[in-house]
Coordinates of C-alpha atoms in Angstrom, one line a residue:
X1437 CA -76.2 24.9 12.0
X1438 CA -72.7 25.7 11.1
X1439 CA -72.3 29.8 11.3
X1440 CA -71.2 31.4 8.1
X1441 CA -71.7 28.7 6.3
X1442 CA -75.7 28.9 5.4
X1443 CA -75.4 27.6 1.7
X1444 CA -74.5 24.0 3.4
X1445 CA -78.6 23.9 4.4
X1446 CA -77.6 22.1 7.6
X1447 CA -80.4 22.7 10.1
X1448 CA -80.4 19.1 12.5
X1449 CA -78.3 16.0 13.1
X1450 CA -79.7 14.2 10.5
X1451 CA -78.8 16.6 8.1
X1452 CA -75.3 17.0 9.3
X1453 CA -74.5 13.4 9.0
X1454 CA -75.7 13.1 5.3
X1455 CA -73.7 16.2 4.3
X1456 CA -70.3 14.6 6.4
X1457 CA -71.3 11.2 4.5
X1458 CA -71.9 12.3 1.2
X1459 CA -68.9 15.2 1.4
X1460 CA -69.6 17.1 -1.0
X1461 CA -67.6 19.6 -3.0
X1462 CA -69.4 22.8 -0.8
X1463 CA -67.8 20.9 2.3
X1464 CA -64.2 21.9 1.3
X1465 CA -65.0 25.4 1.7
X1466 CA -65.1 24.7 5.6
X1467 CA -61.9 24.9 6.1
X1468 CA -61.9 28.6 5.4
X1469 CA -64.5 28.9 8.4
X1470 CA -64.4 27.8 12.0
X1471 CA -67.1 25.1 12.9
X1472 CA -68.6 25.9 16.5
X1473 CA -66.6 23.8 19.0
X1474 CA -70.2 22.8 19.6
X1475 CA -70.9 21.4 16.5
X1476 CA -67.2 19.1 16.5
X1477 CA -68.1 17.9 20.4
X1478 CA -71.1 16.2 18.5
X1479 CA -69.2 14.8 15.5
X1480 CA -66.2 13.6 18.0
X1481 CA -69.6 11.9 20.2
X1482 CA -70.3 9.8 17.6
X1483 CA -67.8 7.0 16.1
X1484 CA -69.8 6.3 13.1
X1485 CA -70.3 10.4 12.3
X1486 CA -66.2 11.1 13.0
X1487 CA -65.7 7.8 11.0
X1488 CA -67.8 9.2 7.6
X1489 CA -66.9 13.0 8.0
X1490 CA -64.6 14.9 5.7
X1491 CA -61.2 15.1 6.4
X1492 CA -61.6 19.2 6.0
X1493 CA -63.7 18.7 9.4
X1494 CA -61.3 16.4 10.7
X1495 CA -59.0 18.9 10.0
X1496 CA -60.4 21.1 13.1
X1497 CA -61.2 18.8 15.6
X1498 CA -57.8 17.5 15.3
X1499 CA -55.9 20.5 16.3
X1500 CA -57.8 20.9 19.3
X1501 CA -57.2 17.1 19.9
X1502 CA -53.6 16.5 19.5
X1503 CA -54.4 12.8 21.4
X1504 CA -56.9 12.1 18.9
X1505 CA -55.1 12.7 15.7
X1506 CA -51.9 10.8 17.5
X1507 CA -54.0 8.0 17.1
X1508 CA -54.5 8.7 13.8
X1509 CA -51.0 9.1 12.6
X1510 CA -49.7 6.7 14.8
X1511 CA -50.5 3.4 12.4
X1512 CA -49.3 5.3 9.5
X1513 CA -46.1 5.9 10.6
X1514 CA -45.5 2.3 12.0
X1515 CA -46.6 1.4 8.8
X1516 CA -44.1 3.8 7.3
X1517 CA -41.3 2.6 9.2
X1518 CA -42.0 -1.3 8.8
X1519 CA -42.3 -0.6 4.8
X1520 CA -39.4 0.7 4.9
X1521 CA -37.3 -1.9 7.3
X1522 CA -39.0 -4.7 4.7
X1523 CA -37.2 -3.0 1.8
X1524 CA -33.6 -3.3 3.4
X1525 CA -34.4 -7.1 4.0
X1526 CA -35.6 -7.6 0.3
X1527 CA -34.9 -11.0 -1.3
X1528 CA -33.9 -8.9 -4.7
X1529 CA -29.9 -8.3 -4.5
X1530 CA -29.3 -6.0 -7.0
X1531 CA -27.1 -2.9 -7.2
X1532 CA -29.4 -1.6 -9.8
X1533 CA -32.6 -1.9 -7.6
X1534 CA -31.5 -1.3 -4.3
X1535 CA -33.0 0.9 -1.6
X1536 CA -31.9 3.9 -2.8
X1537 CA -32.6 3.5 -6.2
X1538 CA -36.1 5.4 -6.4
X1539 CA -36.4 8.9 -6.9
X1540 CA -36.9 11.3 -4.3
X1541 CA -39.9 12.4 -6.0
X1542 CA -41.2 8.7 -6.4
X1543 CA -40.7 8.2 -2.6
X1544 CA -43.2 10.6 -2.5
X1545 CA -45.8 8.7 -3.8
X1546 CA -45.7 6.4 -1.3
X1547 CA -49.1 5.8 0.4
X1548 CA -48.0 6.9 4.1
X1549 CA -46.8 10.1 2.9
X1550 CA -50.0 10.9 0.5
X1551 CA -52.2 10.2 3.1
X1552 CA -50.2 12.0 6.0
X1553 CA -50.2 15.0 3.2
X1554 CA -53.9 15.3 3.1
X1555 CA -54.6 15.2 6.3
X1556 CA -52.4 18.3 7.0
X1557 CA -54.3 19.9 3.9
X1558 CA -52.8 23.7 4.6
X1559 CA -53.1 23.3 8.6
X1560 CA -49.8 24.8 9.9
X1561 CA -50.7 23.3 13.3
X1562 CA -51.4 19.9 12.1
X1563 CA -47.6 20.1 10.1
X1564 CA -46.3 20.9 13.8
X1565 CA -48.1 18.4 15.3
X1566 CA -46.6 16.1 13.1
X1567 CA -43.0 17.2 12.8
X1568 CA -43.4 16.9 17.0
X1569 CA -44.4 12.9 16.4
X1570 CA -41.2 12.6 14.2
X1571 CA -38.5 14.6 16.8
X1572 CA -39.9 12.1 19.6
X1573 CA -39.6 9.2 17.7
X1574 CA -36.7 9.5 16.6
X1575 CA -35.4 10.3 19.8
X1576 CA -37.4 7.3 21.4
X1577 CA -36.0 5.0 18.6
X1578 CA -33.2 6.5 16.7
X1579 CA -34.3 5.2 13.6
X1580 CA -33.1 7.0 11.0
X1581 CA -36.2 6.4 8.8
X1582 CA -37.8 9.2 10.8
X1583 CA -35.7 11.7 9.1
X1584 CA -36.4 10.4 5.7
X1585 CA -40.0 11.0 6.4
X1586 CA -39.4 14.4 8.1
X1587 CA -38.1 15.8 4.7
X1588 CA -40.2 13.8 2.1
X1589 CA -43.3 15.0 4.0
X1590 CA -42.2 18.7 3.4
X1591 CA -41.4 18.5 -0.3
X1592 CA -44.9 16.5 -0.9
X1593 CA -46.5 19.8 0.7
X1594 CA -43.7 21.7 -1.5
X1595 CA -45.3 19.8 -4.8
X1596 CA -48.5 20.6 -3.9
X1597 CA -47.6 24.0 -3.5
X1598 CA -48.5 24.4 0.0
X1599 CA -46.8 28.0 0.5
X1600 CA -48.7 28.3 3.8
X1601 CA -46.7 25.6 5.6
X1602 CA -43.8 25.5 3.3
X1603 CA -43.4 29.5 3.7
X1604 CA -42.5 29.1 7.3
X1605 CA -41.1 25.9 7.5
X1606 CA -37.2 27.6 7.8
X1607 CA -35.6 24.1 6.5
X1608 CA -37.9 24.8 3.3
X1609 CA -35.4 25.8 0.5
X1610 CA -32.6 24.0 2.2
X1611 CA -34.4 20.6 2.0
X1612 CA -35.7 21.7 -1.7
X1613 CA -31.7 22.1 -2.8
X1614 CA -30.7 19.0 -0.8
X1615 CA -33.4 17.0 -2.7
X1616 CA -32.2 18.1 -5.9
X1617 CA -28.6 16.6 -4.7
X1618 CA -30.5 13.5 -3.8
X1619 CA -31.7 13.2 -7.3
X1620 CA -28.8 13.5 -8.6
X1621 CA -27.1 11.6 -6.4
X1622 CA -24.4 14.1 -6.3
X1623 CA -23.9 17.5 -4.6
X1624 CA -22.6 19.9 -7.6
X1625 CA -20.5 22.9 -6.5
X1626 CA -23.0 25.4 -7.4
X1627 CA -25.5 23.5 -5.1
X1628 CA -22.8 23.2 -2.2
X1629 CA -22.6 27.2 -2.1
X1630 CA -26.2 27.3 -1.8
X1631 CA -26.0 24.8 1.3
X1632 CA -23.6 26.5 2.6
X1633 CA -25.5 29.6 2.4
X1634 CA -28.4 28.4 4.4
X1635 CA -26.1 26.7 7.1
X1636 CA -23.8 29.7 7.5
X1637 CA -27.4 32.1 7.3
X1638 CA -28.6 30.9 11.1
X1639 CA -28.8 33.7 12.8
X1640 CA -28.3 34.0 17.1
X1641 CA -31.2 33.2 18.5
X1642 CA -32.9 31.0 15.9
X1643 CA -30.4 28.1 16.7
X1644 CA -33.1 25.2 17.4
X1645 CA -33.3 25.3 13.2
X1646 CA -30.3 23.1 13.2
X1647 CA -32.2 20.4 15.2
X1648 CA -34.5 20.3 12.0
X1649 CA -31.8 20.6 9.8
X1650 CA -29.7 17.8 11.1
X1651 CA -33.1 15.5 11.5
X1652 CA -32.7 16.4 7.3
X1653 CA -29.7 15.4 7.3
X1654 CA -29.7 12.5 9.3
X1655 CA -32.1 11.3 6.6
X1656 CA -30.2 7.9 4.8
X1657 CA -30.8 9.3 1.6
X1658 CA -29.3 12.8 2.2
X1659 CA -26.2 11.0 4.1
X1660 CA -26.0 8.6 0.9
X1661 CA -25.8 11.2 -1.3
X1662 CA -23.2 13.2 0.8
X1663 CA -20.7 9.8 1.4
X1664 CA -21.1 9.6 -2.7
X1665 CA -20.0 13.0 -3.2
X1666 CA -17.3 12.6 -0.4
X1667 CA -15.5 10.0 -2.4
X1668 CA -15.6 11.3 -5.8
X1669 CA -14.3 14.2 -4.4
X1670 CA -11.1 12.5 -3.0
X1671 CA -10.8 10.8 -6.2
X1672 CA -11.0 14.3 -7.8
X1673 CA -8.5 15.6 -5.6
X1674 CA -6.2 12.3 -6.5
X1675 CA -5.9 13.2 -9.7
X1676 CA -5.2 16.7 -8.7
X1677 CA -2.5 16.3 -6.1
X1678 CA -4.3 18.2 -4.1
X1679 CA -4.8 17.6 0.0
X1680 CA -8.2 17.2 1.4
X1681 CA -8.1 20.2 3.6
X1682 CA -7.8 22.3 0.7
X1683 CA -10.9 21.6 -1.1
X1684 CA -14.2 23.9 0.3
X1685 CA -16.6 21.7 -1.5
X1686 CA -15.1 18.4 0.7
X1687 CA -15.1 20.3 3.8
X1688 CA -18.6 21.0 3.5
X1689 CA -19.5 17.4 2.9
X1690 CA -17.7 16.7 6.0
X1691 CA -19.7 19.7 7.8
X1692 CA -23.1 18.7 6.8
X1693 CA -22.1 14.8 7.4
X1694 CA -20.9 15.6 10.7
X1695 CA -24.3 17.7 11.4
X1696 CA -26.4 14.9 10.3
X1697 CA -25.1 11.9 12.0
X1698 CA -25.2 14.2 15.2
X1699 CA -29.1 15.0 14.9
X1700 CA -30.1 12.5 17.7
X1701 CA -27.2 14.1 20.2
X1702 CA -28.5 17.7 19.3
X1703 CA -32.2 17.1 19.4
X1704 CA -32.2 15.1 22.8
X1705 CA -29.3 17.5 24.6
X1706 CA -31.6 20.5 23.2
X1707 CA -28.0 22.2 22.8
X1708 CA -28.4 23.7 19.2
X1709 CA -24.5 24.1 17.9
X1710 CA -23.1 22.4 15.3
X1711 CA -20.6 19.7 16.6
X1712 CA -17.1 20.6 15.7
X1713 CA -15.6 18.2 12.3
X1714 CA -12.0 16.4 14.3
X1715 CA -9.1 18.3 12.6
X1716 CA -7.2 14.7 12.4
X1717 CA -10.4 13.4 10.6
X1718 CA -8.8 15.8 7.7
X1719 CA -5.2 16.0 8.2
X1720 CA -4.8 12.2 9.3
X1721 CA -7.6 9.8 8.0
X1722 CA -8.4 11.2 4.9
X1723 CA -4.6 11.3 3.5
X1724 CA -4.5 7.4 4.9
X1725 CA -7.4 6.9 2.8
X1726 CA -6.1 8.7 -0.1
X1727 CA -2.8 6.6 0.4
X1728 CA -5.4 3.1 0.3
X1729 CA -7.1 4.8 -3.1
X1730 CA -3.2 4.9 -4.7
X1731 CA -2.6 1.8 -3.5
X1732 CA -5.6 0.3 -5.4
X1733 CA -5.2 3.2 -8.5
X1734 CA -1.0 1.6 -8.6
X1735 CA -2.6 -2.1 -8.8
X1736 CA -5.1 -1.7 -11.1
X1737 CA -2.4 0.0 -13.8
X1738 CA 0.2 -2.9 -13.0
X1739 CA -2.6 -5.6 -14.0
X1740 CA -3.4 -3.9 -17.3
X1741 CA 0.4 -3.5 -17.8
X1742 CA 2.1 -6.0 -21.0
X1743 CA 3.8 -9.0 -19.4
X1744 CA 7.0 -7.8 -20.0
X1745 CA 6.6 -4.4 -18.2
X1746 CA 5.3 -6.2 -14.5
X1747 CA 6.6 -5.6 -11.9
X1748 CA 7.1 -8.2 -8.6
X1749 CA 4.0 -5.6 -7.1
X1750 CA 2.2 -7.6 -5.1
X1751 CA -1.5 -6.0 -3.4
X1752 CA -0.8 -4.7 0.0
X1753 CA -2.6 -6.8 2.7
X1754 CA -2.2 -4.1 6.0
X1755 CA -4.0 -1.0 5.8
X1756 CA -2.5 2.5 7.6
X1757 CA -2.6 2.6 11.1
X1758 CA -4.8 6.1 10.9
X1759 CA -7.6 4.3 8.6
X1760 CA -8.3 1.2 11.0
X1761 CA -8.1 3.7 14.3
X1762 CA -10.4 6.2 12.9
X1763 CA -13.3 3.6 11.9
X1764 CA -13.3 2.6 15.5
X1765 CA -13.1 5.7 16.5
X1766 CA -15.1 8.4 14.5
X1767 CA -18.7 8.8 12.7
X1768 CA -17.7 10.8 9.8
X1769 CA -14.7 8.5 9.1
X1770 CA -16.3 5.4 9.5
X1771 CA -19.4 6.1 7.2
X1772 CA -16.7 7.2 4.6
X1773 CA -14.9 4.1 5.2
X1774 CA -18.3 2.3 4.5
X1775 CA -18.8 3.5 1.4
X1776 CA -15.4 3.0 0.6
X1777 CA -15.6 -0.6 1.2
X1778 CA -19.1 -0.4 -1.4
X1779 CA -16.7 1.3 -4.0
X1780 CA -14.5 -1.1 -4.5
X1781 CA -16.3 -3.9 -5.0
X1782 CA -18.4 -1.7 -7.4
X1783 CA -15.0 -1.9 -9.3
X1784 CA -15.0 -5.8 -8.5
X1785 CA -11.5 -5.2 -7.0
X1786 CA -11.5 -9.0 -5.1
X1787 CA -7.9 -7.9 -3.2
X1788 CA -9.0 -4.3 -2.1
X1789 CA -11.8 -5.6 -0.8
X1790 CA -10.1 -8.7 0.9
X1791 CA -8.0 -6.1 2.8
X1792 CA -10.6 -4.1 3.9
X1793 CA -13.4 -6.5 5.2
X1794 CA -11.3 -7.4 8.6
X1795 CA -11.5 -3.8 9.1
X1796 CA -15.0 -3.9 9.2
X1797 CA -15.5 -6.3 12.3
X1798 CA -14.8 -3.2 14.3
X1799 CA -16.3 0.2 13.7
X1800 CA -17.9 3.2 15.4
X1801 CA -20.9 2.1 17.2
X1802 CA -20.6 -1.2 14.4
X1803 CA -21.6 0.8 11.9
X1804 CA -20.8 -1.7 9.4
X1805 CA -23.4 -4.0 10.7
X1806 CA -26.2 -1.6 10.4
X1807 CA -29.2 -2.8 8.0
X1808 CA -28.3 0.1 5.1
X1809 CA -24.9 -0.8 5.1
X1810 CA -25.6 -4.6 4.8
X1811 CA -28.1 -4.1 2.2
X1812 CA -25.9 -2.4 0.2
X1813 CA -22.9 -4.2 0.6
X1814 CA -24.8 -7.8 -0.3
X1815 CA -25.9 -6.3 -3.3
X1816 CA -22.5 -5.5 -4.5
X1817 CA -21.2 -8.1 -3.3
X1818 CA -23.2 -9.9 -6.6
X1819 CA -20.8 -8.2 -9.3
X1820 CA -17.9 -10.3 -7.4
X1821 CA -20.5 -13.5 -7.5
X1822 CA -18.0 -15.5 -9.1
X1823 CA -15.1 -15.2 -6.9
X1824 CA -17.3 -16.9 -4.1
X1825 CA -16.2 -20.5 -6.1
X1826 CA -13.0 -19.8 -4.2
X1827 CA -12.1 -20.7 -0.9
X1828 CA -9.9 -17.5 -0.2
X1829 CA -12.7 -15.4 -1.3
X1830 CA -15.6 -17.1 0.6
X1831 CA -13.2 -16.9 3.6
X1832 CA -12.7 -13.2 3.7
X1833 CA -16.7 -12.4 2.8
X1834 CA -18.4 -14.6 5.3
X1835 CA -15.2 -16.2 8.1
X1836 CA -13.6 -12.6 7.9
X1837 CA -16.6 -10.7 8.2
X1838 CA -20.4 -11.7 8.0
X1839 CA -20.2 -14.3 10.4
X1840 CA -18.2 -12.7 13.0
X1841 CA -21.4 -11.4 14.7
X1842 CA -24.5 -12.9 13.1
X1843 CA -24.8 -15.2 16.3
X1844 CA -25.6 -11.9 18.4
X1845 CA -27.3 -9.6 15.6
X1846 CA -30.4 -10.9 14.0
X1847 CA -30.2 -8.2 11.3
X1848 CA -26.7 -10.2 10.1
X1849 CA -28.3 -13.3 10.3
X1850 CA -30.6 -12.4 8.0
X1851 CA -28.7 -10.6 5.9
X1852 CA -26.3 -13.3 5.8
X1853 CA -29.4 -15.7 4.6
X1854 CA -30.1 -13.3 2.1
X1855 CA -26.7 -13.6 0.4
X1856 CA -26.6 -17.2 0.2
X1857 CA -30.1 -17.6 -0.8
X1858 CA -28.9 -15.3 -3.7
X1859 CA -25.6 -16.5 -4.6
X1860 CA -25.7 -20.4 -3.6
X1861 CA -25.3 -21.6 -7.2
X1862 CA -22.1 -20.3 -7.1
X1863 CA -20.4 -20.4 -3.9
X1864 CA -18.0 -23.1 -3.2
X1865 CA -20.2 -26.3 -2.6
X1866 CA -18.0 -27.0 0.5
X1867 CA -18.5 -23.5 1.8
X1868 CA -22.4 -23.7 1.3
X1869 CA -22.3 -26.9 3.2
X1870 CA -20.2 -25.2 6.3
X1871 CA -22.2 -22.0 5.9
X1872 CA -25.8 -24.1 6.3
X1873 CA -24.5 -25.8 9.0
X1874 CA -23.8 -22.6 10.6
X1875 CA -26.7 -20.6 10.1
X1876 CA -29.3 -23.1 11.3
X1877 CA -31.6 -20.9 13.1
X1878 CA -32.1 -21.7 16.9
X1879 CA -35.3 -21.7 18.2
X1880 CA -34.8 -18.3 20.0
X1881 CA -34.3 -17.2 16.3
X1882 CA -37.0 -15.1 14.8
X1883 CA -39.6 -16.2 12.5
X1884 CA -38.1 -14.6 9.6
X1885 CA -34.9 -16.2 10.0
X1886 CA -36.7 -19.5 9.9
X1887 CA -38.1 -18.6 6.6
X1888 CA -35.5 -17.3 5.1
X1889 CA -33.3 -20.4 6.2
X1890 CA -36.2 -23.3 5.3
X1891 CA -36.0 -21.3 1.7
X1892 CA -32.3 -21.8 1.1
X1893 CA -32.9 -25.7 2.4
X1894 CA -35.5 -26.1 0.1
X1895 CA -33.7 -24.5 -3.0
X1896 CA -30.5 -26.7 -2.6
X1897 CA -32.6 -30.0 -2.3
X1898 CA -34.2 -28.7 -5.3
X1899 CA -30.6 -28.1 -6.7
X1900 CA -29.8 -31.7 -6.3
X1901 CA -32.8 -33.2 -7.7
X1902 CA -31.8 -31.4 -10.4
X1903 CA -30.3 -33.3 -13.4
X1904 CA -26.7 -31.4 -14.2
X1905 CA -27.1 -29.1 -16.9
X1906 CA -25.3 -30.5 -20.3
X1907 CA -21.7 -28.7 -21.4
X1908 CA -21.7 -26.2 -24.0
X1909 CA -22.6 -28.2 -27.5
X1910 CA -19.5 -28.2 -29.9
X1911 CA -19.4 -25.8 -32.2
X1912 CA -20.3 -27.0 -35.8
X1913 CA -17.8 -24.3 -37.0
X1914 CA -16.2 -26.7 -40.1
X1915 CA -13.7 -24.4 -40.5
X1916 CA -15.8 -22.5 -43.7
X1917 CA -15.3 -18.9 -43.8
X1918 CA -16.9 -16.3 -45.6
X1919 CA -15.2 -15.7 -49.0
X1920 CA -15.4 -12.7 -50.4
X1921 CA -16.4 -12.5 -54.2
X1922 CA -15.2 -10.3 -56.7
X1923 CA -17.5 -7.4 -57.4
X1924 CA -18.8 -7.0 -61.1
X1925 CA -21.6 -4.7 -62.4
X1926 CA -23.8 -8.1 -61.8
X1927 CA -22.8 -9.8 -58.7
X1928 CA -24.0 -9.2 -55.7
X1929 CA -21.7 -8.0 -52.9
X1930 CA -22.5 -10.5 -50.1
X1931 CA -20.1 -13.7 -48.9
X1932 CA -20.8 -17.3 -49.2

């Protein structure tokens, strides 16, 4: 029945469905042969038969049918993309397990991109089709969680191998260097030349590769990894008295930043040219945000200083004209001045971060309230968990910041929720009442703000049913130290 293929022993309908069913190991070896367009008209005619058949079959009906294996794809990405909004609103605030904490590699593991993976099999096609679902969700959407799947899907094929696809796939080594970077979660000089190499390597007339490679790069993960190795760079250059504009490896951070947060510009203008990096991004934020990083550095000395060598410092309160316009103003600058923002309270420096947070209300296209950012920031905000038993401190995080747009933004809301839930035990007890009185959810509110709310209710009634846990038990230190005996040839050297 199926020509070429005479070992199957296929010779009617009936025999065709049991050898789909039972898909056995001879079945593989269609997908070196074409099954008569026939033959898939039948399979495709019956639910049951396309239900049961082997994906290797599947395999060629679906690249004729690019409707049909839509509707296969479809459900795995939403369930792709809702996985992965879940794991932003996680009830675990930890900077250790966060949502960039697995590796690239474990990522790919993940059921959606497994099962995407085999379905493709070594179906060049199939890997377009896909890559096509990704563009135009992205641009229907602009979630960024497109991206991320865009580039783990090619380095699951590049595991497995798949030098058919991953051959002429053009963002194939770049992506394979980049994940290394990921891993690392740094971007090494030698592996900067090599990016460079590929960016500066487009040739005129092959242009649409930077749509692809700024859908890479728009990937969370890739720009993580980039804002990371941003700011230990300027911390580098600190120490150096260097100026940014003199350090290659920072200007292609800023390059392949700036190329990433434009993907969604590029791929929906169809205008394939890498938007130009603002020269005052270099020359004016970056020293302001140098000058905020001595500022902090200067502090942080004074505190450790002996008594007798303070000065009168106190901790600046303004920040440089340059830094607030440019958060407002700029992509690059205001991701940097994100992450800036996480690494100081990674240093559980209460007064940098006191300073910054009013920044923060507003940013390019309020950035700061994004779900990544939030994530990240609540689950540094833990190190600093006992500052929030003071009212200055509870002030700035919530009154300064998290509440000045929760009322209009779900996402802060919840995110806001989140924190409490986390940290109630040891936020000021008059702050916790304001802050539930606040957040009561409307009944416009969603479902999951409801839940989260009723489950910070329900642990502070449990709090106060509570019996007060007992002080610390006195010590029964009676003042009895160990005495240290003489040694002889007979006694034992231990103390009493």
């Amino acid at each position: 029945m199926f020509a070429g293929l005479p070992e199957l022993g296929i010779s009617n309908g009936d025999d065709l469905k049991e050898t789909l069913t039972n898909c056995t190991e001879p079945l593989k070896a269609i997908d070196q042969f074409q099954v008569p367009e026939k033959k898939l008209k039948l399979v495709m005619a019956d639910k049951e038969l396309y239900k049961v058949c082997a994906v290797e079959v599947k395999r060629q009906i679906w690249q004729e049918n690019q409707a049909l294996f839509g509707d296969e794809v479809s459900p795995l990405l939403k369930q792709y993309i809702v996985a992965k909004e879940a794991a932003l609103f996680s009830s675990d605030l930890s900077i250790l397990h966060n949502f960039f904490s697995p590796s690239p590699k474990a990522r790919r593991q993940g059921e959606v991109v497994l099962k995407l993976t085999q379905m493709i099999g070594k179906n060049v096609k199939l890997y377009d089709m896909v890559l096509q679902f990704l563009r135009t969700l992205f641009l229907r959407t602009r979630n960024v969680h497109y991206c991320t799947l865009r580039a783990e899907l090619l380095m699951s094929l590049h595991d497995l191998d798949i030098s058919e696809i991953c051959s002429v796939d053009p963002c194939h080594k770049f992506t394979w260097c980049l994940d290394a970077c990921i891993r690392e979660k740094f971007v090494d000089a030698k592996r900067a030349r090599e990016l460079q190499g590929f960016l500066d390597g487009v040739k005129k007339g092959q242009e649409e590769v930077l749509g692809d490679l700024s859908m890479i790069l728009c990937d969370p993960f890739a720009s993580n990894t980039l804002v990371l190795s941003t700011v230990r760079n300027l911390q580098e250059l600190l120490s150096q008295d260097a100026l940014p504009r003199d350090s290659p490896d920072l200007m292609l951070l800023l390059r392949m930043l700036s190329l990433g947060q434009g993907a969604w510009d590029m791929i929906d203008s169809q205008v394939f040219k890498e938007p130009r990096l603002e020269l005052e991004v270099v020359t004016r934020f970056l020293p302001a945000m140098l000058s905020v990083l001595v500022d902090d550095y200067t502090f942080t000395v004074e505190q450790k200083l002996p008594s007798e060598e303070k000065t009168s410092l106190s901790y600046p309160t303004a920040l440089p004209d340059n830094f607030n316009k440019y958060l407002q103003e700029n992509r690059v600058a205001c991701e940097m001045g994100l992450y800036y923002a996480l690494h100081i309270a990674k240093q559980r420096n209460k007064n940098a971060l006191q300073r910054l947070l009013p920044a923060l209300v507003e940013t390019y296209n309020d950035m700061a309230f994004g779900d990544i950012f939030l994530h990240l920031l609540t689950a540094h905000l833990t190190l600093l968990s006992d500052e929030f038993g003071t009212e200055e401190f509870c002030s700035a995080v919530f009154d300064g910041f998290l509440l000045t747009s929760f009322s209009s933004k779900e996402n802060v809301h919840r995110h806001n929720l989140r924190l409490l839930l986390h940290l109630h035990q040891k936020v000021l007890p008059s702050c916790v009442e304001t802050l539930v009185k606040t957040l009561e959810p409307s009944k416009q509110s969603s479902d999951q703000v409801k839940e989260l709310f009723t489950k910070l209710t329900e642990k502070l009634e449990a709090q106060k049913k509570s019996p007060p846990q007992p002080d610390e038990a006195p010590s029964l230190d009676l003042g009895l130290h160990p005495v240290k005996v003489p040694t002889t040839a007979s006694t034992p050297t231990t103390s009493i």
